Short mmCIF file of C-alpha atoms in Angstrom, two decimals:
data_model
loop_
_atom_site.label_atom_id
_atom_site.label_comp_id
_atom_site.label_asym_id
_atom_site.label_seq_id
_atom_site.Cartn_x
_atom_site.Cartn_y
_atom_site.Cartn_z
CA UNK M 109 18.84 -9.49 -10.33
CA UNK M 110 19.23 -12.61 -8.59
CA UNK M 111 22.42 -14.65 -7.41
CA UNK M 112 23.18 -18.34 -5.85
CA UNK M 113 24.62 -18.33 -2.50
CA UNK M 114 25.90 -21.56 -0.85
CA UNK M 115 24.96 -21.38 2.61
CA UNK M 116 25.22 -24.03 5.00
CA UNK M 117 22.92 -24.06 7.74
CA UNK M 118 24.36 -25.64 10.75
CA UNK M 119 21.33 -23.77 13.11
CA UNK M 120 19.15 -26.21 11.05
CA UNK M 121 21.98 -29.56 11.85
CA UNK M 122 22.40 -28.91 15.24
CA UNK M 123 18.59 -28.45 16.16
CA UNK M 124 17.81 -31.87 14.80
CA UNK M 125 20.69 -33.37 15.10
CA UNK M 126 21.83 -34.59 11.82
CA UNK M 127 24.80 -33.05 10.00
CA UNK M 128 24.30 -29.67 8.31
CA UNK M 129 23.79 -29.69 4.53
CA UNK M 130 24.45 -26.76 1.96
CA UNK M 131 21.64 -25.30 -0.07
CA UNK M 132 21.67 -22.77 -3.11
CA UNK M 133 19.81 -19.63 -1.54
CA UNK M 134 18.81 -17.61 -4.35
CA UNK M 135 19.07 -14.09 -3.40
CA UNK M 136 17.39 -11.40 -5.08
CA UNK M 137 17.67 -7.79 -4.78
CA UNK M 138 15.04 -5.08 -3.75
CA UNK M 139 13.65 -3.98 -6.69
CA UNK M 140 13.34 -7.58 -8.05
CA UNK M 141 11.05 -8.60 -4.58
CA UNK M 142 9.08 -5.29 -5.19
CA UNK M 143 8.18 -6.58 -8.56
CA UNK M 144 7.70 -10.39 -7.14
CA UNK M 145 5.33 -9.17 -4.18
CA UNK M 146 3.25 -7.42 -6.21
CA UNK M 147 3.08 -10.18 -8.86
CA UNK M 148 1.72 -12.72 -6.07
CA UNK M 149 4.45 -14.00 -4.07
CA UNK M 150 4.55 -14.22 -0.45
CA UNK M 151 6.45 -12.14 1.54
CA UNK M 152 8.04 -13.83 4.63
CA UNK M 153 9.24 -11.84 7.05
CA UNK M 154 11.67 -13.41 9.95
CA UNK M 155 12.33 -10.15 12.23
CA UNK M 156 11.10 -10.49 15.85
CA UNK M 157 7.59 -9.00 16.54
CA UNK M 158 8.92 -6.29 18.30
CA UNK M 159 11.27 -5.10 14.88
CA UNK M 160 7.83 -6.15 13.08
CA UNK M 161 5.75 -3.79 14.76
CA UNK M 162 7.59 -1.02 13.98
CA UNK M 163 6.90 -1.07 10.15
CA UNK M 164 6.77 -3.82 7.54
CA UNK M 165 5.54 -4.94 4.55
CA UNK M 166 1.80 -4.98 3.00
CA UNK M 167 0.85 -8.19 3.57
CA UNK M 168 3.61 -9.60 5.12
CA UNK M 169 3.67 -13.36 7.23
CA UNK M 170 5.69 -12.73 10.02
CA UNK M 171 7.45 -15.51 12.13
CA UNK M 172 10.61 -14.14 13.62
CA UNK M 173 13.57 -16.84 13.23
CA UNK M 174 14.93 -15.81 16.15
CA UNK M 175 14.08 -13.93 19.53
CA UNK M 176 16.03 -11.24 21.89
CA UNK M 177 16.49 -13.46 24.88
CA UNK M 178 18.11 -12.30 28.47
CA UNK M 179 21.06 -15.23 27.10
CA UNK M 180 21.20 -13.13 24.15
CA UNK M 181 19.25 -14.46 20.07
CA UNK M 182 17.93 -17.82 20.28
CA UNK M 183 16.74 -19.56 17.42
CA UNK M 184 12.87 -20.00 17.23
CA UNK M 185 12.40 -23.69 17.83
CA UNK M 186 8.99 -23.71 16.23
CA UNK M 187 10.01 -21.62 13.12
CA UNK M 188 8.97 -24.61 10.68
CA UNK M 189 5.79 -25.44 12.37
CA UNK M 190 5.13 -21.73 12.08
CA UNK M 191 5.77 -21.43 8.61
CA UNK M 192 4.10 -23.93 7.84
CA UNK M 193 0.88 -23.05 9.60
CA UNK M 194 1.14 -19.88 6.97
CA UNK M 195 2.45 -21.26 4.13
CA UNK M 196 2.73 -24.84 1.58
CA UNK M 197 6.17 -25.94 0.31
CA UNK M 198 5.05 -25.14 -2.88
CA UNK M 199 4.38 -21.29 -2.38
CA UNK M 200 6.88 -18.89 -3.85
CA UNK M 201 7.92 -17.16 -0.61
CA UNK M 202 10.69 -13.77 -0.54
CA UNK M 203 12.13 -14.07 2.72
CA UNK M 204 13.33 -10.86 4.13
CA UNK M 205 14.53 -9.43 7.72
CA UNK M 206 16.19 -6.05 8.73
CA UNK M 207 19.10 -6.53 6.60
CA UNK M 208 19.41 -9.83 4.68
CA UNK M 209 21.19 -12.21 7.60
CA UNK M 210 18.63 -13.73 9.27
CA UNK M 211 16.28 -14.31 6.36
CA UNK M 212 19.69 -15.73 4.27
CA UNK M 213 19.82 -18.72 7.21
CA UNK M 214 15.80 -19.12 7.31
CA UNK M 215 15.51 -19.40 3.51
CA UNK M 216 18.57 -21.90 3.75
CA UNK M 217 16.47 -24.09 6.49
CA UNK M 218 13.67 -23.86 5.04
CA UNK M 219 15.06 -25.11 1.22
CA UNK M 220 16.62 -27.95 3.61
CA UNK M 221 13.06 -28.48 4.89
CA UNK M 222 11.85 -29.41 1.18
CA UNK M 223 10.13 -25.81 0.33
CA UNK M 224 10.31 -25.18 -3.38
CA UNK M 225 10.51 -21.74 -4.29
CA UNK M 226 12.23 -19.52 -1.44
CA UNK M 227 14.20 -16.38 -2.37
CA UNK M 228 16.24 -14.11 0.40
CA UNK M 229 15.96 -10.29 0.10
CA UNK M 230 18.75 -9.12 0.09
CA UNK M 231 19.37 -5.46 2.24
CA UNK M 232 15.81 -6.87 4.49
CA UNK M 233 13.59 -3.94 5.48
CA UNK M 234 16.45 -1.19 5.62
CA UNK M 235 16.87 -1.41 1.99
CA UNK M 236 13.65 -2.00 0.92
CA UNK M 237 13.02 1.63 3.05
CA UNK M 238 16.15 3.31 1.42
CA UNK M 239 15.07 2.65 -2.07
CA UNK M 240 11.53 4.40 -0.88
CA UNK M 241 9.27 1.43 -1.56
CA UNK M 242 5.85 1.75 0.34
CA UNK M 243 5.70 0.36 4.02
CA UNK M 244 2.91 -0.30 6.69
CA UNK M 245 4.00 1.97 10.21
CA UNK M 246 2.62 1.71 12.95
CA UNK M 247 -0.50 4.12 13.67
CA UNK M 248 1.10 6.42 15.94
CA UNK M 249 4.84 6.93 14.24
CA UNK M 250 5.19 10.29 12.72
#
């Protein structure tokens, strides 16, 4: 199941300057990015290394939007670049986090970026865990 959300990005105006513009973030549910995954799509995910390390998905590109600072979350300021070092506007990327907030405002900057095909997760890692789906852990977690 999928739904439109209009999401206005202002992280992505105020970093560049230039007024903040809404985008249509598609937003898919669990079960739908299971399916999507395994059918070839990318899965993007935006949690910080640290959140990263302690389980994610097979195959996942990770490049945390934002990082645990002393002032508190900061924006990445090289998320694009990052992205797209991994990725081409044209992939079909699922962009999840821990619970569906921070991948909603990547997969808003990066549709304002010109990618094509970018759905957010919603629920991020914690649901995708509740409903049971398989995950990598780290080697020595019980």
């Amino acid at each position: 199941m999928a739904t439109a959300v209009s999401c206005a990005s202002p992280l992505v105006g105020s970093m560049n300057g230039l007024q903040s513009s809404e985008v249509a973030v598609v937003t898919i549910d669990v079960s739908t990015a299971k399916d999507l995954v395994h059918s070839k799509h990318l899965y993007l995910d935006v949690r910080t290394l640290e959140e990263f390390g302690e389980g994610h998905l097979e195959n996942s590109i990770v490049v945390p939007y934002l990082f645990i600072t002393p002032q508190g979350r900061e924006k990445n300021p090289q998320f694009l670049e990052q992205v797209l070092s991994a990725c081409k506007k044209e992939d079909n990327i699922i962009v999840g986090c821990r619970s569906g907030v921070r991948s909603l405002q990547a997969s808003a900057e990066l549709l304002n970026a010109g990618f094509k095909s970018i759905k957010n997760m919603e629920g991020g890692y914690t649901a995708w865990v509740a409903n049971g789906f398989a995950v990598k852990q780290p080697k020595n977690s019980v």
